[in-house]
Short mmCIF file of C-alpha atoms in Angstrom, two decimals:
data_model
loop_
_atom_site.label_atom_id
_atom_site.label_comp_id
_atom_site.label_asym_id
_atom_site.label_seq_id
_atom_site.Cartn_x
_atom_site.Cartn_y
_atom_site.Cartn_z
CA MET A 1 0.01 0.00 0.00
CA MET A 2 1.12 3.53 -0.75
CA VAL A 3 0.18 6.86 0.75
CA ASP A 4 -2.87 8.04 -1.24
CA HIS A 5 -2.05 11.48 -2.52
CA GLN A 6 -5.59 12.08 -3.69
CA PHE A 7 -6.89 11.38 -0.21
CA TRP A 8 -4.78 14.15 1.29
CA ASN A 9 -5.60 16.78 -1.33
CA GLY A 10 -7.64 19.47 0.46
CA LYS A 11 -7.66 17.66 3.83
CA LYS A 12 -7.34 19.93 6.87
CA VAL A 13 -4.50 18.58 9.02
CA PHE A 14 -3.34 19.85 12.42
CA VAL A 15 0.32 18.98 13.06
CA THR A 16 1.89 19.58 16.46
CA GLY A 17 5.67 19.80 16.59
CA HIS A 18 5.75 21.01 13.02
CA THR A 19 8.98 23.03 13.50
CA GLY A 20 10.93 19.92 14.50
CA PHE A 21 12.91 17.57 12.30
CA LYS A 22 10.17 14.96 11.73
CA GLY A 23 7.43 17.57 11.74
CA SER A 24 9.19 19.57 9.01
CA TRP A 25 9.52 16.52 6.78
CA LEU A 26 5.87 15.68 7.40
CA CYS A 27 4.73 19.19 6.45
CA LEU A 28 6.79 19.04 3.26
CA TRP A 29 5.12 15.76 2.30
CA LEU A 30 1.62 16.91 3.25
CA SER A 31 2.04 20.15 1.35
CA SER A 32 3.18 18.29 -1.78
CA MET A 33 -0.14 16.41 -1.68
CA GLY A 34 -2.26 19.54 -1.35
CA ALA A 35 -3.19 19.29 2.33
CA GLU A 36 -4.23 22.41 4.25
CA ILE A 37 -1.85 22.39 7.22
CA THR A 38 -2.04 24.13 10.59
CA GLY A 39 1.20 23.79 12.50
CA TYR A 40 1.38 24.24 16.28
CA SER A 41 4.78 24.23 17.94
CA LEU A 42 7.45 26.22 19.71
CA GLU A 43 10.12 27.92 17.61
CA PRO A 44 12.66 25.51 16.11
CA SER A 45 14.87 24.13 18.86
CA THR A 46 18.04 24.13 16.76
CA SER A 47 19.89 26.55 14.54
CA PRO A 48 20.09 25.77 11.70
CA SER A 49 16.77 23.97 11.38
CA LEU A 50 15.06 22.20 8.52
CA PHE A 51 11.95 24.30 9.20
CA GLU A 52 13.77 27.56 8.55
CA LEU A 53 16.05 26.37 5.73
CA CYS A 54 13.07 25.06 3.75
CA GLU A 55 10.84 28.04 4.67
CA ILE A 56 8.13 25.61 5.72
CA GLY A 57 6.06 28.37 7.34
CA LYS A 58 5.21 29.56 3.83
CA LEU A 59 3.58 26.19 3.06
CA LEU A 60 1.12 26.37 5.94
CA GLN A 61 -2.38 27.80 6.20
CA ASN A 62 -1.70 28.58 9.87
CA ASN A 63 1.73 28.71 11.52
CA VAL A 64 1.06 28.86 15.24
CA ILE A 65 4.13 29.32 17.43
CA ALA A 66 2.94 28.30 20.89
CA ASP A 67 3.43 25.80 23.69
CA ILE A 68 1.61 22.44 23.83
CA ARG A 69 1.37 23.02 27.59
CA ASP A 70 -0.87 26.06 27.02
CA TYR A 71 -4.30 24.48 26.76
CA GLN A 72 -6.21 27.68 26.04
CA GLN A 73 -3.99 28.65 23.12
CA LEU A 74 -3.94 25.09 21.79
CA SER A 75 -7.71 24.78 21.94
CA ALA A 76 -8.17 28.17 20.26
CA ALA A 77 -5.83 27.22 17.42
CA MET A 78 -7.73 23.97 16.86
CA GLN A 79 -11.11 25.69 16.92
CA LYS A 80 -9.87 28.25 14.41
CA SER A 81 -8.45 25.71 11.96
CA GLN A 82 -11.21 23.06 12.29
CA PRO A 83 -8.96 20.14 11.29
CA GLU A 84 -10.19 16.75 10.14
CA ILE A 85 -6.98 14.92 11.03
CA VAL A 86 -4.53 15.58 13.91
CA ILE A 87 -0.95 14.26 13.97
CA HIS A 88 0.69 14.85 17.35
CA MET A 89 4.49 15.09 17.24
CA ALA A 90 5.24 17.88 19.74
CA ALA A 91 7.56 16.45 22.38
CA GLN A 92 10.72 16.70 24.39
CA PRO A 93 12.34 13.94 22.30
CA LEU A 94 15.79 13.33 23.82
CA VAL A 95 16.81 10.74 26.42
CA ARG A 96 19.82 12.65 27.75
CA GLU A 97 17.84 15.91 27.98
CA SER A 98 15.22 14.09 30.04
CA TYR A 99 17.87 13.34 32.68
CA LYS A 100 18.69 17.07 32.86
CA ASN A 101 15.07 18.29 32.83
CA PRO A 102 12.74 15.49 33.96
CA VAL A 103 9.88 17.73 35.13
CA GLU A 104 9.74 19.60 31.80
CA THR A 105 9.92 16.28 29.93
CA TYR A 106 6.84 14.96 31.76
CA GLU A 107 5.00 18.26 31.42
CA ILE A 108 5.49 18.33 27.63
CA ASN A 109 5.11 14.63 26.87
CA VAL A 110 2.32 13.76 29.29
CA MET A 111 0.35 16.93 30.02
CA GLY A 112 0.90 18.04 26.42
CA THR A 113 -0.84 14.85 25.24
CA ILE A 114 -3.70 15.43 27.71
CA ASN A 115 -4.11 19.02 26.53
CA LEU A 116 -4.24 17.88 22.94
CA LEU A 117 -6.82 15.17 23.56
CA GLU A 118 -8.96 17.58 25.55
CA ALA A 119 -8.81 20.09 22.70
CA ILE A 120 -9.77 17.32 20.28
CA ARG A 121 -12.75 16.31 22.45
CA ASN A 122 -14.07 19.84 22.11
CA CYS A 123 -13.45 20.23 18.37
CA GLN A 124 -16.33 18.96 16.24
CA SER A 125 -14.34 18.68 13.01
CA VAL A 126 -11.77 16.07 14.12
CA THR A 127 -12.24 12.56 12.82
CA ALA A 128 -8.82 10.87 13.10
CA VAL A 129 -5.83 11.30 15.45
CA VAL A 130 -2.31 9.81 15.37
CA ASN A 131 -0.23 10.28 18.53
CA VAL A 132 3.44 9.71 17.72
CA THR A 133 5.36 8.25 20.65
CA THR A 134 8.50 6.08 20.43
CA ASP A 135 9.92 2.56 20.38
CA LYS A 136 11.38 3.36 23.81
CA CYS A 137 7.95 3.25 25.43
CA TYR A 138 8.29 -0.51 26.01
CA GLU A 139 9.61 -2.07 29.17
CA ASN A 140 13.01 -2.96 27.74
CA LYS A 141 14.16 -6.44 28.71
CA GLU A 142 17.14 -6.37 26.29
CA TRP A 143 15.52 -9.19 24.27
CA ASN A 144 16.98 -10.37 20.97
CA TRP A 145 13.57 -10.17 19.30
CA GLY A 146 11.32 -7.22 18.52
CA TYR A 147 8.66 -5.79 20.82
CA ARG A 148 5.03 -6.17 19.76
CA GLU A 149 2.29 -3.66 20.39
CA ASN A 150 0.80 -5.74 23.21
CA GLU A 151 4.06 -5.95 25.22
CA PRO A 152 4.21 -4.15 28.62
CA LEU A 153 5.02 -0.46 28.58
CA GLY A 154 7.75 0.94 30.80
CA GLY A 155 10.77 3.19 30.49
CA TYR A 156 14.00 3.38 32.48
CA ASP A 157 14.71 7.07 31.85
CA PRO A 158 12.27 10.02 32.14
CA TYR A 159 11.91 10.38 28.35
CA SER A 160 10.99 6.73 27.77
CA SER A 161 8.74 6.68 30.83
CA SER A 162 6.97 9.89 29.73
CA LYS A 163 6.21 8.37 26.34
CA ALA A 164 4.83 5.23 27.97
CA CYS A 165 2.63 7.57 30.04
CA SER A 166 1.52 9.29 26.82
CA GLU A 167 0.53 5.87 25.46
CA LEU A 168 -1.50 5.11 28.59
CA VAL A 169 -3.21 8.50 28.43
CA THR A 170 -4.09 7.90 24.78
CA SER A 171 -5.54 4.49 25.58
CA ALA A 172 -7.58 5.88 28.48
CA TYR A 173 -9.01 8.73 26.39
CA ARG A 174 -9.79 6.34 23.58
CA SER A 175 -11.68 4.03 25.94
CA SER A 176 -13.36 6.71 28.05
CA PHE A 177 -14.20 9.40 25.55
CA LEU A 178 -13.06 9.13 21.94
CA ASN A 179 -14.46 5.71 21.03
CA ASN A 180 -17.77 6.56 22.68
CA GLN A 181 -20.49 8.61 21.09
CA ILE A 182 -19.74 12.30 21.60
CA GLU A 183 -22.64 14.33 20.29
CA GLY A 184 -23.34 11.70 17.66
CA ARG A 185 -19.77 11.03 16.47
CA LYS A 186 -16.66 8.99 17.21
CA ILE A 187 -13.03 10.04 16.97
CA ALA A 188 -10.57 7.32 15.92
CA VAL A 189 -7.27 7.71 17.80
CA ALA A 190 -4.13 5.59 17.36
CA SER A 191 -0.57 5.74 18.64
CA ALA A 192 2.51 5.16 16.50
CA ARG A 193 5.84 3.87 17.78
CA ALA A 194 8.81 4.37 15.47
CA GLY A 195 12.43 3.36 15.68
CA ASN A 196 15.52 5.61 15.73
CA VAL A 197 14.71 8.03 12.94
CA ILE A 198 17.52 9.55 10.88
CA GLY A 199 17.61 11.81 7.86
CA GLY A 200 18.88 15.04 6.40
CA GLY A 201 18.09 18.22 8.30
CA ASP A 202 18.39 16.93 11.85
CA TRP A 203 20.59 19.15 14.02
CA ALA A 204 19.50 17.96 17.48
CA ALA A 205 22.17 17.66 20.15
CA ASP A 206 23.06 14.31 21.72
CA ARG A 207 21.79 12.27 18.77
CA LEU A 208 24.22 10.05 16.91
CA VAL A 209 23.80 11.10 13.28
CA PRO A 210 23.43 14.87 13.89
CA ASP A 211 26.44 14.79 16.22
CA SER A 212 28.44 12.91 13.58
CA ILE A 213 27.49 15.28 10.76
CA ARG A 214 28.22 18.31 12.96
CA SER A 215 31.68 16.96 13.78
CA ILE A 216 32.44 16.31 10.11
CA LEU A 217 31.31 19.81 9.04
CA ASN A 218 33.51 21.29 11.78
CA ASN A 219 36.49 19.15 10.73
CA GLN A 220 36.43 17.35 14.08
CA LYS A 221 36.71 13.70 15.01
CA ILE A 222 33.35 12.06 15.74
CA ILE A 223 32.99 11.03 19.39
CA ILE A 224 30.62 8.15 20.08
CA ARG A 225 29.14 6.68 23.25
CA ASN A 226 27.87 3.13 23.68
CA PRO A 227 29.37 1.79 20.39
CA SER A 228 27.79 -1.64 20.76
CA SER A 229 24.24 -0.44 21.51
CA ILE A 230 21.83 -1.69 18.84
CA ARG A 231 18.93 0.43 17.58
CA PRO A 232 16.25 0.08 14.87
CA TRP A 233 17.54 2.81 12.56
CA GLN A 234 15.29 4.06 9.75
CA HIS A 235 15.05 7.00 7.38
CA VAL A 236 12.51 9.62 8.50
CA LEU A 237 10.26 8.99 5.47
CA GLU A 238 9.68 5.37 6.57
CA PRO A 239 7.66 6.07 9.71
CA LEU A 240 6.05 9.15 8.16
CA SER A 241 4.62 6.93 5.42
CA GLY A 242 3.24 4.71 8.20
CA TYR A 243 1.66 7.63 10.05
CA LEU A 244 0.01 8.86 6.85
CA GLN A 245 -1.33 5.44 5.88
CA LEU A 246 -2.61 4.93 9.42
CA ALA A 247 -4.33 8.31 9.44
CA GLU A 248 -6.07 7.43 6.15
CA LYS A 249 -7.39 4.19 7.65
CA LEU A 250 -8.55 5.93 10.80
CA TYR A 251 -10.38 8.55 8.76
CA LEU A 252 -12.03 6.06 6.40
CA GLN A 253 -12.63 3.05 8.64
CA GLY A 254 -12.47 4.39 12.16
CA GLU A 255 -12.03 2.36 15.29
CA GLU A 256 -10.94 -0.83 13.48
CA TYR A 257 -7.49 0.84 13.31
CA ALA A 258 -7.70 2.78 16.60
CA SER A 259 -4.88 1.10 18.51
CA ALA A 260 -1.08 1.10 18.87
CA TRP A 261 1.20 0.51 15.86
CA ASN A 262 4.91 -0.15 15.39
CA PHE A 263 6.76 1.28 12.39
CA GLY A 264 10.33 0.03 12.37
CA PRO A 265 13.01 -1.10 9.91
CA ALA A 266 13.77 -4.56 8.65
CA ASP A 267 15.55 -6.76 11.18
CA VAL A 268 18.83 -6.52 9.29
CA ASP A 269 18.83 -2.74 9.85
CA ALA A 270 18.96 -3.01 13.64
CA LYS A 271 22.66 -2.12 13.82
CA PRO A 272 25.18 -1.06 16.46
CA VAL A 273 26.06 2.61 16.94
CA GLU A 274 29.63 2.03 15.75
CA TRP A 275 28.41 0.45 12.48
CA ILE A 276 26.44 3.61 11.65
CA VAL A 277 29.43 5.87 12.26
CA GLN A 278 31.73 3.64 10.23
CA GLU A 279 29.31 3.81 7.29
CA ILE A 280 29.13 7.62 7.52
CA CYS A 281 32.92 7.87 7.63
CA ARG A 282 33.24 5.51 4.67
CA ARG A 283 31.18 7.93 2.57
CA TRP A 284 33.07 11.02 3.68
CA ASP A 285 36.75 11.55 2.85
CA GLY A 286 38.77 12.38 5.92
CA ALA A 287 36.08 11.58 8.49
CA SER A 288 37.12 9.58 11.55
CA TYR A 289 35.83 8.72 15.01
CA GLU A 290 36.82 7.59 18.47
CA VAL A 291 34.93 6.03 21.39
CA ASP A 292 34.32 8.01 24.58
CA ASN A 293 34.73 5.44 27.36
CA GLY A 294 33.65 7.81 30.14
CA MET A 295 30.57 7.52 32.35
CA HIS A 296 27.23 8.25 30.66
CA PRO A 297 23.57 8.11 31.70
CA HIS A 298 21.87 4.75 31.18
CA GLU A 299 20.57 3.97 27.71
CA ALA A 300 19.21 0.63 26.50
CA LYS A 301 21.75 -1.69 24.87
CA TYR A 302 19.37 -3.53 22.59
CA LEU A 303 16.06 -2.51 21.09
CA LYS A 304 14.05 -3.85 18.13
CA LEU A 305 10.46 -3.58 16.97
CA ASP A 306 8.17 -6.28 15.59
CA CYS A 307 6.19 -4.58 12.80
CA SER A 308 4.13 -7.62 11.76
CA LYS A 309 0.88 -5.85 12.60
CA ALA A 310 1.56 -2.93 10.27
CA LYS A 311 2.76 -5.25 7.53
CA VAL A 312 -0.33 -7.48 7.69
CA GLU A 313 -3.08 -4.95 8.45
CA LEU A 314 -1.78 -1.79 6.72
CA ASN A 315 0.36 -3.46 4.05
CA TRP A 316 3.15 -1.15 5.24
CA PHE A 317 6.75 -2.21 4.70
CA PRO A 318 10.11 -0.43 5.07
CA ARG A 319 11.40 0.49 1.63
CA TRP A 320 14.88 1.95 2.08
CA ASP A 321 17.59 -0.11 3.74
CA LEU A 322 20.03 1.53 6.11
CA GLY A 323 22.65 2.01 3.42
CA GLN A 324 20.17 3.98 1.33
CA ALA A 325 19.15 6.01 4.36
CA ILE A 326 22.76 7.02 5.03
CA ASP A 327 23.23 7.82 1.30
CA LYS A 328 20.28 10.23 1.51
CA ILE A 329 21.71 11.93 4.61
CA VAL A 330 25.07 12.45 2.88
CA GLU A 331 23.28 13.74 -0.25
CA PHE A 332 21.36 16.27 1.84
CA THR A 333 24.45 17.37 3.75
CA PHE A 334 26.47 17.91 0.54
CA ALA A 335 23.58 20.02 -0.78
CA TYR A 336 23.51 22.03 2.47
CA GLN A 337 27.25 22.66 2.19
CA GLU A 338 26.83 23.85 -1.40
CA GLY A 339 23.97 26.23 -0.54
CA ALA A 340 21.44 24.33 -2.67
CA ASP A 341 17.65 24.78 -2.44
CA LEU A 342 17.00 22.33 0.39
CA ARG A 343 13.24 22.32 -0.13
CA GLU A 344 13.90 21.00 -3.62
CA VAL A 345 16.36 18.43 -2.24
CA CYS A 346 13.72 17.19 0.22
CA ALA A 347 11.01 17.16 -2.43
CA LYS A 348 13.23 14.98 -4.65
CA GLN A 349 13.90 12.57 -1.78
CA ILE A 350 10.18 12.30 -1.07
CA LEU A 351 9.60 11.58 -4.76
CA ASP A 352 12.41 8.98 -4.72
CA TYR A 353 10.80 7.33 -1.73
CA ARG A 354 7.35 7.29 -3.39
CA GLN A 355 8.83 5.72 -6.51
CA SER A 356 10.55 3.03 -4.44
CA ILE A 357 7.14 2.02 -3.12
CA LYS A 358 5.80 1.60 -6.65
CA GLU A 359 8.67 -0.70 -7.69
#
C-alpha cells in the first residue's frame, strides 16, 4: 500500500511539533499532496533547522508558534483551523535531555498529550488522530527479538517513561471518551511507535547522526558513546509513510484501526552505533571517530520492533535499507554545504521514496 495522494488533497491537518525535524519533513510531504496544514509548535529548537532552511512556514495555512502546555492557546488554534486529522508530534524527544530536565519532559510529553486530547474532544471537526510516541515506550528487557504492540510499557529514563505515560493517556481517552459517542460522532485515535529516525536536516544535540554530521562539518573527530548499542535505525520517510497510511485508515474506517502501531526497519537494519558511524565515515573523505569510554547516563543496549501488525493490516513495509538512508543523509548534507535549495532536495527525496514504493 502507498500513501494516497488524492486522499490528502484538500484535507485539513493539524500537526503539532511542526517546526521539529520529523514535523518539518511531514509538512513538506503533506504540502506536496495539497493538504491544508495548521502547525502548532514552539520555535525551532536548533539553529540551523530544517523548518527555517526550507521556509516551511510559507507552506502552511496557519503557523502557530505556541506551547503544547498552554491548553487555552492550543484549543483556540484547533477551533480556528477546524482540522479533520490531527498528527501529534510535539515532544521533548531526547533521552539525555530528560535526565537534565525530567519535570519539563513529563510536562510536555504527558500533560501536552492530555491538553491535545482535551482540545480534540471539544473540536467537532476532528475525525482521526495519530499520537506519535516512540519505540522506547516498551519495558526494555534487552531481548533479541522485537517488541510487539501488546508488550508491557515501561521506560528506564524520564523520556521513555513519559512516552509510555503518553501511550496510557491515549488508551484511556480512547476508551473513556473518543471511542464513545460524543454528540453523535466517534473520533478514531491511534498511537505510533517508530524506531531511531535519521535523515537530512536533523541538528539535534546528543543524537548520533546529527552529532556525527556536525563533527564532520567542523572538521572534528566524531566522538561516540555506547558503540555496541543496537537500535532500529530508519530514514525519516519510513515512519512518516506509516503515520500517513494509518491516518487514512482511521479517517475512512475508524475504530478498526484505533490502537497502537509499530513502524520500524527490517531486522537486518537493527545495527550497532559504531556500524552507523563507520558507514558515515566511509562515505566522507577524511572523516574519523573515536569512542568516549567515560561514564554516561543509562541507555538501553538492545532494542528492536516487531512490525508484523503494520505489515499485515496496513500493508506497510520499510522500503529503504540503512545504506540507502545514510546515502540520503550524505546527499542532503552535501547540498547544504553547497547552498542548494533544500526544499527541492527534500522534495526529490520524497519523490524517490514514493517511486521506491511503486517498484
